[in-house]
C-alpha positions as a printed Julia matrix, in Angstrom:
188×3 Matrix{Float64}:
 -37.99  12.4    87.9
 -38.86   9.73   85.33
 -36.39   6.84   85.01
 -35.45   5.89   81.44
 -33.94   2.5    80.69
 -31.09   1.84   78.27
 -33.54  -0.03   76.05
 -35.9    2.99   75.95
 -32.96   5.29   75.15
 -31.84   3.05   72.28
 -35.39   2.58   70.97
 -35.97   6.35   70.96
 -32.6    6.97   69.29
 -33.29   4.4    66.56
 -36.78   5.86   65.98
 -35.28   9.34   65.59
 -32.52   8.04   63.28
 -35.06   6.36   61.01
 -37.2    9.53   61.03
 -34.19  11.57   59.9
 -33.94  13.49   63.19
 -30.55  11.95   64.08
 -27.69  12.01   61.63
 -25.02  10.33   63.74
 -25.45   6.65   64.65
 -23.18   7.07   67.69
 -25.61   9.68   69.03
 -28.28   6.98   68.93
 -26.2    4.94   71.39
 -26.01   7.88   73.77
 -22.39   8.69   72.9
 -20.53  11.95   72.51
 -17.1   12.53   71.06
 -14.21  13.61   73.3
 -11.0   13.85   71.28
 -10.55  10.5    69.52
 -12.76   8.76   72.07
 -16.49   8.31   72.35
 -17.99   8.52   75.84
 -20.91   6.14   76.29
 -23.89   7.42   78.28
 -26.26   4.53   77.64
 -24.54   1.3    78.65
 -25.76  -2.25   78.57
 -28.34  -3.13   81.24
 -26.71  -4.16   84.49
 -23.35  -2.57   83.78
 -21.98  -0.5    86.64
 -19.25   1.7    85.36
 -18.16   4.14   82.73
 -17.67   3.22   79.1
 -15.16   4.7    76.7
 -14.62   3.83   73.05
 -10.88   4.01   72.22
  -9.8    3.33   68.66
 -13.0    1.36   68.02
 -12.83  -0.73   71.21
 -15.46  -0.33   73.94
 -13.8   -0.35   77.36
 -16.15  -0.56   80.34
 -14.51   0.17   83.66
 -16.32  -1.18   86.71
 -16.51   0.92   89.84
 -13.34   0.61   91.93
 -13.22  -1.9    94.79
 -13.01  -0.52   98.34
  -9.35  -1.64   98.6
  -8.53   0.32   95.43
 -10.1    3.47   96.89
  -8.33   3.01  100.24
  -4.92   2.65   98.57
  -5.48   5.52   96.12
  -6.73   7.7    99.0
  -3.7    6.93  101.15
  -1.29   7.67   98.29
  -3.12  10.96   97.66
  -3.0   11.9   101.37
   0.7   11.13  101.82
   1.76  12.76   98.55
  -0.34  15.85   99.28
   1.31  16.25  102.72
   4.77  16.11  101.15
   3.89  18.43   98.24
   2.18  20.96  100.52
   5.1   21.04  102.97
   7.55  21.6   100.1
   5.2   24.03   98.31
   5.99  21.98   95.22
   2.67  22.13   93.36
  -0.73  20.42   93.54
  -1.93  16.83   93.91
  -5.29  15.69   92.53
  -7.32  12.49   92.85
  -9.86  10.96   90.46
 -12.24  11.95   89.19
 -10.48  14.88   87.51
 -10.16  15.13   83.73
  -6.73  15.33   82.15
  -6.77  16.34   78.49
  -3.58  15.06   76.94
  -1.88  16.69   73.95
  -3.41  14.19   71.51
  -6.93  15.14   72.71
  -7.49  11.99   74.78
  -9.13  12.59   78.15
  -8.13  10.36   81.05
  -8.82  10.31   84.79
  -5.75   8.98   86.62
  -6.22   7.74   90.18
  -3.69  10.29   91.52
  -1.67  12.95   89.72
   0.8   15.73   90.52
   1.48  19.04   88.75
   4.61  21.03   89.69
   4.13  24.59   90.96
   5.84  26.06   87.86
   3.27  24.35   85.63
   0.03  25.11   87.49
  -1.1   27.22   84.55
  -2.23  23.95   82.88
  -4.9   23.58   85.6
  -8.36  25.1    85.29
 -11.62  23.15   84.92
  -9.43  20.22   83.89
  -5.72  19.56   83.5
  -4.61  20.63   80.0
  -1.49  18.65   79.1
   0.72  16.09   80.75
   0.87  16.07   84.57
   4.35  15.64   86.04
   3.36  12.39   87.73
   0.5    9.97   87.08
  -0.26   7.14   89.52
  -2.63   4.31   88.65
  -3.78   1.72   91.19
  -4.14  -1.5    89.19
  -6.89  -3.87   90.23
  -7.22  -7.34   88.68
  -9.93  -6.03   86.34
  -7.78  -3.21   84.93
  -4.13  -4.27   85.43
  -3.39  -4.94   81.75
  -5.0   -1.64   80.74
  -2.74   0.24   83.19
   0.41  -1.71   82.24
   0.02  -1.46   78.48
  -2.68   0.86   77.11
  -2.31   3.7    79.63
   1.46   3.3    79.84
   1.75   3.82   76.09
  -0.77   6.68   76.12
   1.06   8.55   78.9
   4.49   8.02   77.31
   3.25   9.23   73.93
   1.84  12.35   75.57
   4.96  13.19   77.57
   4.03  12.33   81.17
   7.52  12.39   82.8
   6.81   9.83   85.55
   4.24   7.04   85.79
   3.68   4.76   88.79
   1.7    1.53   88.65
   0.55   0.31   92.06
  -0.37  -3.38   91.88
  -2.87  -4.47   94.54
  -2.39  -8.18   93.83
   1.36  -8.41   94.41
   1.48  -5.3    96.64
   4.11  -3.55   94.54
   4.86  -0.2    92.96
   6.57   0.06   89.61
   8.14   3.5    89.01
   8.62   4.43   85.36
  10.46   7.47   84.01
  10.1    8.83   80.49
  13.2    8.28   78.37
  12.58   9.79   74.94
   9.15   8.54   73.91
   9.07   5.38   76.08
   9.29   4.55   79.77
  12.21   2.86   81.47
  11.89   1.28   84.9
  13.41   3.54   87.56
  12.41   1.36   90.5
  10.24  -1.49   91.69
   9.14  -1.78   95.3
   7.2   -4.5    97.09
   5.83  -4.75  100.62
């Protein structure tokens, strides 16, 4: 299989745009629209992660650190044991797409859907999970605390946990109207 660089992709896209074969400049950049976001396929050389354009801002998420994956995996394992024993629903771990009511698509680190609501699950989760858990690394902590928190509250996710690797804490947030209130904060 022939390897194509980002530069070659952009050059070809610009050539096709100028020739009238492309009508959408975002397509030239290797993007496609998902709800209000643009997913970026052709990223800058040397970038190792996924890119998403949210409200005009390009957010590039680097691959998770091993510690992030270990913590997210352990949370998934323990929560799945509890949920399975109680026959309470299903637990999923990233990458799995969640399409929120506003059309945004997110991939929480860990999520839970109650048994009574499993009809929202097919090739992706359609609507708000009952619980979203994000493991915040230094590179994404502000995004989890502010951007995702607001996004999940706006879309009716009843409970949101932020696991902070730096200070080894878990902040538990419960939806109260259209905003979260802190229901607990735990530190090891």
